[in-house]
Amino acid sequence: MKKHAGLGIAAMLTAMMIVTAACGSSANEGDKNSKPASGDQKITLGFAQVGAESGWRTANTNSIKESAAEAGFDLKFSDAQQKQENQIKSIRSYIQQKVDVIAFSPVVESGWDTVLKEAKDAGIPVILTDRAVDSKDDTLYKTFIGSDFVEEGRSAGKWLLDKYKDADGDVNIVELQGTTGSAPAIDRKAGFEEIIKSDAKLKVIASQTGDFTRAKGKEVMQSFLKANKDIDVLYAHNDDMALGAIQAIEAAGLKPGEDIVIISVDGVKDGFVAASEGKINFIVECNPLLGPQLMQAVRDVLDGKEIEKRIVTEEGVFTSEDAKRELPNRKY
Ligand code: GYE
């Protein structure tokens, strides 16, 4: 409080108004369609999903659908099949339909400013879930709810660093990246690299996208195995790609988890099963159950409440031993 001592009341009020505007906390700010406050008529939420590429995505979609039903919202849902142009089309159609709030999980980081501006001009608040955009103008959306993917990459790197701290000779790592240009692929790679670069023997010898799918994970792992005789570690940006890669590793007559150490991200049921069998050595959790937080944010935005610009999801990490113990409790 001390630092406001010199401010007059008028100056303080002005400062408070500026803060409020910067937070974009007024529900009907710039609104041309007069949206309902959350207590009035039924709220319509338009949600543009990435696709159905992984077990994580299925759990995320179910969470959103269930939470919207519980909240009594009218949910309009579309699946973009991992294509940005499809997501943009859905967002435009939600704008035309004058939904109350638009939420989406942007398939890639770039190229959203135009359509986000269209939503803003139409007075429709936008909430980002799961994946971020790289827009410089953060007034284009109200909040971003999701995981810290850089931190997930760091967790993967830290486990590896520790595992090989006393090893002699090079550790050859292959990396299966997520969808090119997506926030989780960019950030999980960056966080991992940031950590492993402190030990020169940890070497990424091949890195390619597997598009977050099992089929692609298997295909790319096959080509990694063909091109490199001496792979020690696989770092997969999600469980599904790791599971596809496990098939390729077994088909090549090698033992996943032993001949090739495997780290993945997500922690879906099938990933946990593989980890409890010792085929995946370490899983960094990424929580897909974002539905309840999203519905709360929708209400808060429509009620004109102040809302954090960034809502980070909490998650943990699991070794094969932890996975065995946790498996019966996994909900997705
Ligand atoms: O890790 C992957 C999914 O954006 C966090 O997308 C999500 C990622 C998740 O396809 O399995």
XYZ file of C-alpha atoms and ligand atoms in Angstrom:
343
model
C 0.000 0.000 0.000
C 2.861 2.277 0.812
C 3.739 2.799 -2.801
C 0.284 4.322 -3.483
C 0.754 6.885 -0.738
C 1.476 9.673 -3.193
C -1.469 8.916 -5.500
C -4.664 10.937 -5.380
C -8.033 9.104 -5.338
C -8.742 10.030 -8.962
C -5.369 8.750 -10.107
C -5.915 5.504 -8.209
C -9.350 5.039 -9.765
C -7.920 5.619 -13.209
C -5.165 3.101 -12.497
C -7.747 0.555 -11.361
C -9.804 1.097 -14.512
C -6.748 0.575 -16.684
C -5.933 -2.672 -14.877
C -9.507 -3.876 -15.339
C -9.472 -3.071 -19.033
C -6.085 -4.729 -19.490
C -7.401 -7.898 -17.904
C -10.279 -7.822 -20.382
C -12.474 -8.740 -17.461
C -15.661 -7.058 -18.590
C -17.873 -9.773 -20.025
C -19.682 -7.649 -22.529
C -16.801 -5.456 -23.499
C -17.186 -4.500 -27.161
C -20.183 -6.795 -27.242
C -22.623 -6.289 -30.064
C -24.791 -9.321 -29.387
C -25.628 -8.720 -25.709
C -24.510 -12.041 -24.217
C -26.313 -13.633 -21.300
C -24.668 -13.463 -17.896
C -24.101 -17.040 -16.781
C -27.205 -17.063 -14.587
C -29.635 -16.055 -17.381
C -30.550 -18.047 -20.461
C -28.698 -21.160 -21.629
C -25.071 -20.471 -22.482
C -23.849 -21.580 -25.878
C -20.204 -22.638 -26.077
C -18.554 -23.318 -29.421
C -15.567 -25.656 -29.057
C -13.154 -26.306 -31.933
C -11.170 -29.450 -31.082
C -7.844 -30.428 -32.680
C -8.879 -33.926 -33.733
C -8.911 -37.460 -32.359
C -5.225 -38.202 -32.776
C -4.460 -39.755 -29.392
C -5.777 -41.280 -26.186
C -5.085 -37.941 -24.522
C -7.324 -36.173 -27.028
C -10.163 -38.669 -26.499
C -9.995 -38.107 -22.740
C -9.897 -34.340 -23.299
C -12.937 -34.429 -25.608
C -14.888 -36.565 -23.134
C -14.004 -34.213 -20.299
C -15.218 -31.202 -22.258
C -18.463 -32.858 -23.348
C -19.256 -34.189 -19.872
C -18.458 -30.929 -18.097
C -20.511 -28.877 -20.571
C -23.493 -31.189 -20.016
C -23.057 -30.946 -16.233
C -22.876 -27.162 -16.425
C -26.072 -27.125 -18.519
C -24.354 -25.411 -21.461
C -25.366 -25.870 -25.063
C -22.108 -27.217 -26.567
C -21.337 -26.944 -30.255
C -18.393 -29.238 -30.926
C -16.242 -29.706 -34.013
C -13.258 -31.955 -34.796
C -10.656 -30.362 -37.097
C -8.833 -33.603 -37.932
C -5.542 -31.902 -37.087
C -6.006 -29.253 -39.802
C -5.788 -25.564 -38.990
C -8.031 -24.552 -41.901
C -10.829 -26.736 -40.484
C -10.470 -25.119 -37.076
C -10.609 -21.649 -38.583
C -13.769 -22.617 -40.482
C -15.434 -23.854 -37.276
C -14.483 -20.705 -35.390
C -15.952 -18.565 -38.180
C -19.141 -20.587 -38.098
C -19.379 -20.135 -34.311
C -18.997 -16.391 -34.847
C -21.821 -16.467 -37.412
C -24.013 -18.469 -35.062
C -23.348 -15.825 -32.381
C -22.339 -18.318 -29.687
C -21.663 -16.799 -26.265
C -18.083 -18.046 -25.898
C -15.650 -19.738 -28.265
C -13.031 -22.131 -26.900
C -10.447 -24.035 -28.861
C -7.232 -25.966 -28.675
C -5.103 -24.518 -31.472
C -3.554 -27.287 -33.567
C -0.470 -25.138 -34.304
C 0.832 -21.988 -32.612
C 0.907 -19.530 -35.524
C -1.606 -17.934 -37.838
C -4.547 -17.157 -35.546
C -4.571 -13.364 -35.357
C -7.069 -12.739 -38.179
C -9.759 -15.095 -36.952
C -9.206 -14.111 -33.309
C -9.673 -10.499 -34.337
C -12.925 -11.428 -36.079
C -14.205 -12.985 -32.851
C -13.132 -9.952 -30.846
C -14.840 -7.583 -33.273
C -18.020 -9.661 -32.960
C -17.790 -9.277 -29.160
C -17.365 -13.013 -28.587
C -14.836 -13.903 -25.884
C -12.317 -16.623 -26.744
C -10.720 -19.071 -24.295
C -7.696 -21.156 -25.298
C -7.433 -24.635 -23.837
C -4.549 -27.096 -23.903
C -2.370 -25.438 -26.594
C -1.135 -21.867 -26.868
C -1.006 -19.411 -29.779
C 1.990 -17.191 -30.518
C -0.087 -14.008 -31.026
C 1.648 -10.900 -29.726
C -1.703 -9.339 -28.840
C -2.975 -11.132 -25.758
C -6.229 -9.176 -25.714
C -7.353 -11.530 -28.502
C -8.229 -14.159 -25.891
C -9.359 -14.093 -22.256
C -7.231 -16.865 -20.834
C -5.165 -19.915 -21.703
C -5.884 -23.021 -19.639
C -3.387 -25.851 -19.986
C -0.129 -27.528 -19.078
C 3.371 -26.127 -19.039
C 4.863 -28.135 -21.896
C 8.382 -26.736 -21.448
C 8.334 -27.991 -17.879
C 7.164 -31.408 -19.136
C 10.167 -31.537 -21.493
C 12.439 -30.549 -18.609
C 11.038 -33.347 -16.422
C 11.799 -35.866 -19.179
C 15.322 -34.459 -19.555
C 16.024 -34.443 -15.801
C 15.125 -38.096 -15.428
C 17.433 -39.012 -18.312
C 20.274 -36.855 -17.040
C 20.091 -38.598 -13.704
C 19.762 -42.093 -15.169
C 22.953 -41.742 -17.206
C 24.942 -39.555 -14.829
C 27.594 -42.232 -14.213
C 27.515 -43.872 -17.646
C 30.533 -44.008 -19.943
C 30.319 -43.265 -23.643
C 27.650 -41.652 -25.788
C 23.958 -42.096 -25.111
C 22.184 -42.075 -28.480
C 18.714 -40.610 -28.268
C 16.001 -40.613 -30.942
C 13.086 -38.229 -30.597
C 9.528 -38.585 -31.871
C 8.153 -35.078 -32.031
C 4.488 -34.152 -31.863
C 2.647 -32.312 -34.633
C 4.984 -29.873 -36.367
C 4.365 -26.307 -35.254
C 2.181 -27.302 -32.278
C 2.905 -25.811 -28.866
C 3.486 -29.186 -27.159
C 5.956 -30.318 -29.854
C 7.916 -27.060 -29.773
C 7.962 -26.789 -25.987
C 8.571 -30.440 -25.094
C 11.574 -30.425 -27.426
C 12.907 -27.149 -26.024
C 12.522 -28.137 -22.357
C 14.226 -31.504 -22.951
C 17.131 -29.949 -24.872
C 17.617 -27.272 -22.232
C 18.318 -29.966 -19.635
C 20.274 -32.587 -21.584
C 22.681 -30.088 -23.097
C 24.471 -29.964 -19.751
C 25.823 -33.475 -20.400
C 27.717 -33.798 -23.687
C 27.336 -37.578 -23.866
C 23.537 -37.252 -24.220
C 23.128 -36.939 -27.993
C 19.935 -36.614 -30.025
C 20.935 -38.511 -33.180
C 17.558 -38.339 -34.960
C 14.406 -36.311 -34.427
C 11.275 -36.376 -36.538
C 7.553 -35.777 -36.221
C 5.194 -38.673 -35.589
C 2.185 -36.324 -35.559
C 1.119 -37.555 -32.098
C -0.350 -40.771 -33.609
C 0.450 -44.459 -33.060
C 0.623 -45.224 -36.774
C 3.142 -42.454 -37.444
C 5.099 -43.274 -34.273
C 5.521 -46.840 -35.513
C 6.434 -45.801 -39.045
C 9.048 -43.242 -37.981
C 10.551 -45.593 -35.371
C 10.942 -48.224 -38.087
C 12.963 -45.782 -40.146
C 15.014 -44.708 -37.096
C 15.860 -48.375 -36.446
C 16.831 -48.936 -40.044
C 19.137 -45.911 -40.170
C 20.744 -46.237 -36.714
C 22.200 -49.398 -35.264
C 22.898 -48.077 -31.825
C 19.809 -46.415 -30.323
C 19.886 -46.224 -26.520
C 16.893 -44.012 -25.753
C 13.586 -42.998 -27.315
C 11.996 -39.743 -26.194
C 8.414 -39.626 -27.521
C 6.351 -36.462 -27.106
C 3.282 -38.580 -26.293
C 2.279 -42.097 -25.222
C 0.591 -42.970 -28.494
C 3.755 -42.449 -30.526
C 5.712 -44.412 -27.895
C 3.180 -47.251 -28.172
C 3.509 -47.299 -31.957
C 7.300 -47.233 -31.599
C 7.163 -50.171 -29.152
C 5.561 -52.268 -31.908
C 8.390 -51.333 -34.273
C 11.039 -52.087 -31.628
C 9.531 -55.505 -30.864
C 9.212 -56.291 -34.575
C 12.939 -55.564 -34.891
C 13.617 -58.216 -32.236
C 14.532 -55.725 -29.501
C 13.127 -55.299 -25.988
C 11.423 -51.947 -25.337
C 12.352 -50.575 -21.924
C 15.568 -52.640 -21.836
C 17.399 -52.531 -25.159
C 15.922 -49.103 -25.753
C 14.957 -46.950 -22.778
C 11.662 -45.138 -23.421
C 10.384 -41.842 -22.057
C 6.986 -40.456 -23.041
C 4.509 -37.770 -22.092
C 0.742 -37.914 -21.277
C 0.048 -40.799 -18.908
C -3.027 -42.250 -20.593
C -4.197 -45.731 -19.601
C -2.390 -47.586 -22.412
C 0.797 -45.699 -21.602
C 0.451 -46.733 -17.968
C -0.116 -50.361 -18.958
C 3.082 -50.322 -21.060
C 4.958 -48.633 -18.211
C 3.717 -51.150 -15.659
C 5.014 -53.905 -17.988
C 8.394 -52.164 -18.043
C 8.149 -51.218 -21.732
C 8.035 -47.489 -21.002
C 10.541 -46.435 -18.336
C 9.311 -42.947 -17.501
C 6.111 -41.012 -18.170
C 5.623 -37.299 -17.673
C 1.968 -36.668 -16.952
C -0.088 -34.216 -18.990
C -3.589 -33.836 -17.644
C -6.348 -33.872 -20.311
C -9.260 -33.305 -17.907
C -9.615 -29.606 -18.645
C -13.422 -29.563 -18.934
C -14.330 -28.395 -15.406
C -11.787 -25.540 -15.476
C -13.007 -24.484 -18.908
C -16.671 -24.355 -17.874
C -15.748 -22.315 -14.805
C -13.783 -19.896 -16.972
C -16.755 -19.555 -19.362
C -19.004 -18.607 -16.444
C -16.470 -16.195 -15.008
C -15.921 -14.463 -18.336
C -19.658 -14.060 -18.924
C -20.169 -12.833 -15.358
C -17.523 -10.193 -15.919
C -15.249 -11.613 -13.225
C -11.531 -11.098 -13.314
C -9.813 -14.097 -14.775
C -6.149 -15.124 -14.804
C -4.530 -14.797 -18.230
C -2.793 -18.154 -17.700
C -4.251 -21.116 -15.806
C -1.656 -23.897 -15.434
C -2.702 -27.517 -14.943
C -0.969 -29.533 -12.243
C 0.668 -32.837 -13.060
C 3.206 -35.438 -11.938
C 5.803 -37.922 -13.231
C 5.796 -41.741 -13.085
C 8.457 -44.466 -13.282
C 7.488 -48.071 -14.222
C 7.155 -48.854 -10.509
C 4.880 -45.871 -9.896
C 2.830 -46.858 -12.953
C 2.204 -50.347 -11.559
C 0.882 -48.850 -8.346
C -1.164 -46.099 -9.999
C -2.689 -48.106 -12.849
C -5.875 -49.177 -11.018
C -6.618 -45.523 -10.205
C -6.222 -44.124 -13.725
C -9.463 -42.673 -15.016
C -8.483 -42.272 -18.681
O 0.139 -34.611 -25.389
C -1.005 -35.425 -27.305
C -2.138 -34.847 -28.056
O -1.899 -30.945 -26.877
C -1.227 -31.782 -24.788
O -1.926 -33.454 -27.989
C -1.830 -32.084 -26.084
C -1.146 -33.173 -26.869
C -1.005 -34.501 -26.153
O -2.319 -35.354 -29.273
O -1.235 -36.770 -26.987
